[in-house]
XYZ file of C-alpha atoms in Angstrom:
407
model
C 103.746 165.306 243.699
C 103.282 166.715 247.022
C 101.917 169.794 248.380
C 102.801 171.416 251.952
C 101.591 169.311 254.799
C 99.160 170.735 257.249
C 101.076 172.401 260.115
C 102.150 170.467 263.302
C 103.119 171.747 266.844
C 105.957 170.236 268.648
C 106.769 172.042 271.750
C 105.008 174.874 271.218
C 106.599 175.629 267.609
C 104.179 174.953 264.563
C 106.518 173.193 262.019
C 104.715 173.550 258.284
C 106.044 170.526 255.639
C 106.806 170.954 251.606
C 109.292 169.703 249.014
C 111.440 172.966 248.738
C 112.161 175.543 251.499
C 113.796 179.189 249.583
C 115.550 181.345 251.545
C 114.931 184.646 249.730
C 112.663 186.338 247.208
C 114.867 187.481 244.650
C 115.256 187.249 241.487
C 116.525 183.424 241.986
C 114.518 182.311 244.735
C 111.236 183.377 242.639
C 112.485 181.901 239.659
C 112.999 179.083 241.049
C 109.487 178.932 242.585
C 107.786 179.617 239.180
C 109.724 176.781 237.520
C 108.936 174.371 240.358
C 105.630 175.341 240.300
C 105.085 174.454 236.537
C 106.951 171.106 237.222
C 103.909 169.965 240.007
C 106.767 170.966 242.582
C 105.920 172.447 245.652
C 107.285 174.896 247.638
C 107.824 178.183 250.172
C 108.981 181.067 249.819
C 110.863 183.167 253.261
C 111.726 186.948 252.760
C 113.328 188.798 255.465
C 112.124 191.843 254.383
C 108.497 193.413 253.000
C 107.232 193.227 249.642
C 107.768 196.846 248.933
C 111.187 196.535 249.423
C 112.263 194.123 247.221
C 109.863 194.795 244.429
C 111.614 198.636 244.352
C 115.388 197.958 245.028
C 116.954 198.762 242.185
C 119.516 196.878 240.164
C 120.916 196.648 236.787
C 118.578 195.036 233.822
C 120.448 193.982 231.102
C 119.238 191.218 230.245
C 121.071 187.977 227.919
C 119.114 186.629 225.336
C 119.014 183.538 226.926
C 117.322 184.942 230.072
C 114.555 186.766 228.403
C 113.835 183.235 226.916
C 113.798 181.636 230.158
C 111.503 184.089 231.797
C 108.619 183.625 228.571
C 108.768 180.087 229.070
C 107.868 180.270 232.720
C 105.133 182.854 231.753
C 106.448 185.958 233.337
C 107.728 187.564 229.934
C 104.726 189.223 228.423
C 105.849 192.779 230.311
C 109.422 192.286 229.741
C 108.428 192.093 225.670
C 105.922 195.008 225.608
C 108.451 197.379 228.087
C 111.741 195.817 227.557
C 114.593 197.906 225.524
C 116.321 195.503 222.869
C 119.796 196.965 222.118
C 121.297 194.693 219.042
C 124.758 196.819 219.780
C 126.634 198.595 222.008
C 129.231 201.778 221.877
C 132.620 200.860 222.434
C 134.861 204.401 223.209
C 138.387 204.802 223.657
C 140.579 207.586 222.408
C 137.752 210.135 222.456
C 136.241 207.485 219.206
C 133.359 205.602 219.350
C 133.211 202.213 217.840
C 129.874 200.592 217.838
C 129.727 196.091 217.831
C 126.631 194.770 216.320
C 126.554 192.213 218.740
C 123.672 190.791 217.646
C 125.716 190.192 213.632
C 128.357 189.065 215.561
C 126.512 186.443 217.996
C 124.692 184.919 215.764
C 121.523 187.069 216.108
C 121.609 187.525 219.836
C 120.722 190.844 221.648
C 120.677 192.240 225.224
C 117.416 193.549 226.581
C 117.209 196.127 229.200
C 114.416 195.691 231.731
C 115.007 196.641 235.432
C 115.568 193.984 237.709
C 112.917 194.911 240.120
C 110.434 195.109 237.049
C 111.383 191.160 236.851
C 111.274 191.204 241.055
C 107.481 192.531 240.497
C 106.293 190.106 237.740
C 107.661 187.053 239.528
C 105.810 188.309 242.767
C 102.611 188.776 240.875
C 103.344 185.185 239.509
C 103.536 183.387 242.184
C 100.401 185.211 244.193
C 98.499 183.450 241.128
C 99.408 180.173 242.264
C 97.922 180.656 245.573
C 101.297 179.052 247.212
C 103.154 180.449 250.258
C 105.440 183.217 249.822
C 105.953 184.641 253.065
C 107.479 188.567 253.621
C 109.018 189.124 256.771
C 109.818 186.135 257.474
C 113.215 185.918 259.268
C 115.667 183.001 258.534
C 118.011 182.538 262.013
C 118.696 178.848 261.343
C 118.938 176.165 258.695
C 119.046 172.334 260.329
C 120.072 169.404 259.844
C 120.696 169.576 256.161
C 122.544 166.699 256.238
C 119.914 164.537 256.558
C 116.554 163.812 254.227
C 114.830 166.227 256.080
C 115.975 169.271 256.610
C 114.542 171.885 258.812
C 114.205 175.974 258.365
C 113.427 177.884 261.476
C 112.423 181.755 260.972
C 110.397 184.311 262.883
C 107.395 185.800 261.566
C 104.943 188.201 263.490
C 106.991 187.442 266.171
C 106.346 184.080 266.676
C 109.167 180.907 265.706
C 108.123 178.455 263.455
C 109.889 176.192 261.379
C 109.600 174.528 257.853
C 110.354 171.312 257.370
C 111.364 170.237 253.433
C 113.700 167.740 251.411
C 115.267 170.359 250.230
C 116.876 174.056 250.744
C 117.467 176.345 247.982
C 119.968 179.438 249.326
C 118.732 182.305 247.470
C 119.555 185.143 250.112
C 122.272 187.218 248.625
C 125.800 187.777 249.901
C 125.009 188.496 253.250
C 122.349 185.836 254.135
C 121.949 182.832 256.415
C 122.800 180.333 253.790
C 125.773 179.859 252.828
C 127.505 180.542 256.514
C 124.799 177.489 257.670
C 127.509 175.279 255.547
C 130.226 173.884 258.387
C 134.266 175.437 258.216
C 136.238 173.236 256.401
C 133.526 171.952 253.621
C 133.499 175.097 251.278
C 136.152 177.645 249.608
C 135.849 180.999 248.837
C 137.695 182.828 246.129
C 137.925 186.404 245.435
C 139.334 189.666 244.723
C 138.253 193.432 245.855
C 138.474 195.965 243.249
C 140.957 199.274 244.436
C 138.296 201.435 243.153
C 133.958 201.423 243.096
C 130.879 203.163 241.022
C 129.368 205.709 241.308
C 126.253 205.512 239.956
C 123.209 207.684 239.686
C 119.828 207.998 238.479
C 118.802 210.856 236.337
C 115.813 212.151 234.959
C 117.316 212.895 231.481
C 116.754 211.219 228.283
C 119.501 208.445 227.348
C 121.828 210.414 225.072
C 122.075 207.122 223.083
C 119.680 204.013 222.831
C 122.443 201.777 223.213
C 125.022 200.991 226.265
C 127.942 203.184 226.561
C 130.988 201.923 227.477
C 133.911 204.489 227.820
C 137.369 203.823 228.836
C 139.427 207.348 229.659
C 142.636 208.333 231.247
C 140.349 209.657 234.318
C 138.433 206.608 234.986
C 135.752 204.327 233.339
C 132.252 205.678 232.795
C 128.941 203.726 231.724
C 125.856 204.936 230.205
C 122.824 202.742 230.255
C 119.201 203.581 230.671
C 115.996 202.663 232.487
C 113.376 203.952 230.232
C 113.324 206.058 227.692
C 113.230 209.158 229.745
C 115.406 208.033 232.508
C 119.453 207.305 232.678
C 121.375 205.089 234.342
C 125.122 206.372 234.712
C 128.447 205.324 236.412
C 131.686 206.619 236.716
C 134.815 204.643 238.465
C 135.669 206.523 241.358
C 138.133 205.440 244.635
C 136.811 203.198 246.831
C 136.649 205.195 249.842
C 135.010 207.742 248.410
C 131.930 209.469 250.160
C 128.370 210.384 248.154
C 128.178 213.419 249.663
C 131.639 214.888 248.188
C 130.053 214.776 244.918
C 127.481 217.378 243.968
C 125.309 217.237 240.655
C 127.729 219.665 238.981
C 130.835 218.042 239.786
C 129.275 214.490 238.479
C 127.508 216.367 235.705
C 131.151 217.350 234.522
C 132.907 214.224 235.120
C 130.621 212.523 233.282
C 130.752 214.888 230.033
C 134.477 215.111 230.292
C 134.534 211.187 230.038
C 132.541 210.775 227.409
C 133.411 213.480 225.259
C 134.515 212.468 221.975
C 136.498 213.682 218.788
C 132.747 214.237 217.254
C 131.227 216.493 219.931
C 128.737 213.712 221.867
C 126.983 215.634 224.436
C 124.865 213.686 227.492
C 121.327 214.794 228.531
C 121.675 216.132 231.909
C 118.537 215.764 234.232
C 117.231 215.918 237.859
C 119.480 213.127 239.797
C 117.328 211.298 241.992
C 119.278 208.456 243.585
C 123.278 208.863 244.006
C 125.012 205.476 245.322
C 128.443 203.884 245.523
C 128.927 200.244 244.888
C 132.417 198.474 245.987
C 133.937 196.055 242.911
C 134.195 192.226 244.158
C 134.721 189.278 242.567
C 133.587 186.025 244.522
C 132.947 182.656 243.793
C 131.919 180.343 246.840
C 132.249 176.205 245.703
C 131.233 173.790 245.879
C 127.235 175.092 245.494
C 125.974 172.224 247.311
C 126.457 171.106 250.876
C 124.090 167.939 251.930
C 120.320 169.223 251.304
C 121.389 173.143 250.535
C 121.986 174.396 247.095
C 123.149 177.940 246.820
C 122.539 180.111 244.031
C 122.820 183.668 242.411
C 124.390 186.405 244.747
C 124.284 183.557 247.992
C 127.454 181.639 245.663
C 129.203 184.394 243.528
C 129.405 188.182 243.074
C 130.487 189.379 239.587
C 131.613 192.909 239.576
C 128.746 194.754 237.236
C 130.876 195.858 234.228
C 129.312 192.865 232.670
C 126.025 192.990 233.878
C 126.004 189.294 234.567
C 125.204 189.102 238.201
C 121.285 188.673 237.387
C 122.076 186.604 233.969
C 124.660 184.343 236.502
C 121.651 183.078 238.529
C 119.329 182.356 236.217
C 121.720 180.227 235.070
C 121.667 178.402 238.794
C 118.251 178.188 238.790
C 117.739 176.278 235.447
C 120.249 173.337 236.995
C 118.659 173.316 240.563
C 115.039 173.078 238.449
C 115.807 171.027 236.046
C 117.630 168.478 239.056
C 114.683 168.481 241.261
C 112.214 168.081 238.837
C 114.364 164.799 237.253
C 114.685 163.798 241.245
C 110.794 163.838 241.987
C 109.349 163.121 238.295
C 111.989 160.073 237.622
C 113.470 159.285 241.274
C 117.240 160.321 239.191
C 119.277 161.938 241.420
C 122.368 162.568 239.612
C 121.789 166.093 238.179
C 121.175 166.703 242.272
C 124.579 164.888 243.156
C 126.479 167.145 239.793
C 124.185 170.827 240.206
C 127.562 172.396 241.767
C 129.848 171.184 239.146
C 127.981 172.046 236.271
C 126.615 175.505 237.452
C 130.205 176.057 238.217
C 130.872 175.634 234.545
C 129.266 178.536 233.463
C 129.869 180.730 236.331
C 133.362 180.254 236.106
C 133.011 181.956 232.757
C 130.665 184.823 233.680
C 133.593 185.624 236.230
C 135.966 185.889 234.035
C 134.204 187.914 230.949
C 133.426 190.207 234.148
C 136.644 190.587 235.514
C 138.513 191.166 232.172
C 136.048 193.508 231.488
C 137.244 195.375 234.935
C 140.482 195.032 233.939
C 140.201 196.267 230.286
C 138.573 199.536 231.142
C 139.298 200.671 234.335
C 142.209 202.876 235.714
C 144.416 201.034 237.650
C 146.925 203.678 239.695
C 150.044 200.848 239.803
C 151.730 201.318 236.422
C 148.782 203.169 235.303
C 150.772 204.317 231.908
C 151.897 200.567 230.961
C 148.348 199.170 232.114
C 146.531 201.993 229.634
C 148.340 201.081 227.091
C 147.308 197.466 227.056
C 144.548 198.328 227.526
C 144.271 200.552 224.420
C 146.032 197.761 222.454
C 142.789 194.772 223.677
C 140.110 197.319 222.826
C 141.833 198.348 219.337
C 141.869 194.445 218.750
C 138.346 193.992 219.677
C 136.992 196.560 217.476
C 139.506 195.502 214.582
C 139.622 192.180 214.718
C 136.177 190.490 213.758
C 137.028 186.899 215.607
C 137.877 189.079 218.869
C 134.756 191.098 218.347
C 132.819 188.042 217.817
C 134.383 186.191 221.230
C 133.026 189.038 223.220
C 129.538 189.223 221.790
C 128.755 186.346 222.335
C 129.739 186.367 225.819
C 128.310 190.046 226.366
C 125.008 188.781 224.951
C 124.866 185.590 226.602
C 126.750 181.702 226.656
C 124.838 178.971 226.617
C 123.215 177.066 229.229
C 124.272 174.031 230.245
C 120.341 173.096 230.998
């Protein structure tokens, strides 16, 4: 198989060649790269912003069992194993009661694994510096051309200079608000989606977890999450309006929010810490299909959004990146194109069912202010069925810890 081409210059702009442009140096778009790689695949990497940024943004880390698979085969698992948290349950709490799932009983011997995402960010960096093959930071995307033909063309500004990148392929791995998916024409794509009436509040805390395993609590003022990212260091949430501003919330007042939700019939008492990083996140649902348009695939946050009460935004696009992989290897190792010609249909398979395991989780545990007495109650009523009921408990394992991949 191929490796870049030497670099040309046609009116003044040097034009590079390889096999796959990726827009992005995510989680996705480096995944993607390391599984290319070990296929003989070739390929370039183009980040818009430095390397310190992206391998210290920080994101949620549970991990599916599925995921923390994929990542040892591709050879980037060895810190994930030695650092990683396992949780083989989680605490259920409604009521002021906790009920704890052995999700990993109930799956079939599946577990979660909590490992921040910019952990994974920095192992897939340090991967794919070992392979000696481009991955270019600060390197602005401002057009994507002609991806309707067998040779499509990336044009992005680096050291202020334009250049372009000519490949048979474009993987979109640039997030929500990147060049990719708006490069696909009016008309040849639908979006679907929903906005949340409320958003997170999350912070970091220098306080030990108060339990090993996720928290999820569902109270008359709001939902609030406990999870962790290390053993010295919380990650907490609480469900707050979505207009809210950071700044009207002091340590104290979250500091008693938080123990007020989580308080239980047994006296459970959080660690309180130092907060070092306060942010709000918005709740969206949004699923972008078909995946494909000519020579562009999209995948992970560039195709859907999952609201985090699932934690299965990062799990969602590894699940994107095994298809695209698996297509373009099958394309260039056996000429077969038709995993390339079905990669939308069947990631949309299982994305599809990330989005809804997400959004019922939303709507199971959050306040919602219209009919908020009727909509508690049913609420109350799923969550006593899920804890009492061993085939409901068993339904939501296994999608909490992971479905299967369709490749």
């Amino acid at each position: 198989m191929n490796g870049p081409g030497n670099g040309t210059t046609t009116h003044g702009m040097e034009t590079i060649k390889t096999q796959v442009g990726i827009v992005g140096a995510g989680p996705s778009g480096l995944l993607l790269a390391q599984m290319l790689h070990l296929a003989g695949i070739d390929s370039v990497i183009l980040e818009s912003r430095p390397r310190s940024y992206i391998e210290n943004r920080q994101r949620a880390g549970v991990l599916e069992h599925g995921v923390v698979r994929t990542l040892a085969d591709c050879g980037v698992g060895a810190r994930l194993a030695r650092e990683g948290m396992v949780h083989e349950g989680i605490d259920i709490r409604f009521g002021e009661t906790r009920h704890r799932l052995d999700v990993k009983a109930l799956s079939g011997g599946q577990c979660v694994t909590v490992y921040p995402q910019h952990e994974i960010v920095k192992d897939l960096v340090a991967a794919r510096l070992q392979t000696d093959r481009p991955l270019w930071f600060e390197a602005r995307v401002t057009s994507l051309l002609d991806l309707e033909t067998s040779r499509p063309r990336i044009r992005f500004e680096q050291d202020g200079e334009t250049r372009e990148l000519a490949c048979d392929f474009v993987a979109g791995c640039d997030g929500f608000h990147g060049i990719s998916r708006p490069a696909i024409p009016g008309g040849r794509i639908d979006s679907y989606g929903r906005d949340y009436p409320f958003a997170w509040l999350g912070i970091l805390a220098e306080a030990a977890p108060a339990s090993h395993e996720v928290i999820y609590a569902h109270h008359k003022r709001g939902f609030a999450l406990q999870s962790m990212r290390s053993p010295t260091v919380s990650r907490l949430y609480l469900q707050c309006p979505v207009d809210d501003d950071v700044e009207q919330w002091s340590d104290d007042r979250i500091w008693s929010e938080l123990h007020a939700r989580f308080a239980t019939h047994d006296g459970f008492r959080l660690n309180e810490g130092r907060i070092v990083q306060k942010s709000l996140t918005p709740m969206r649902s949004f699923v972008a299909a078909p995946m494909r348009h000519g020579r562009l695939m999209l995948a992970g946050d560039a195709a859907h959004i999952v609201p985090p009460t699932g934690a299965k935004g990062l799990n969602s696009a590894v699940g994107d990146v095994r298809v695209m992989a698996a297509a373009l290897e099958a394309y260039y190792r056996h000429g077969d194109g038709d995993l390339l010609e079905r990669y939308s249909e069947i990631a949309l398979r299982r994305v599809w069912k990330t989005q809804r395991f997400a959004a019922s989780l939303c709507t199971l545990l959050h306040r919602f202010h219209d009919e908020p007495r009727f909509h508690m109650r049913m609420q109350l009523a799923e969550l006593e069925q899920i804890v009492e009921d061993p085939r409901a408990a068993e339904l939501f394992a296994r999608n909490y810890t992971g479905l299967p991949f369709d490749v």
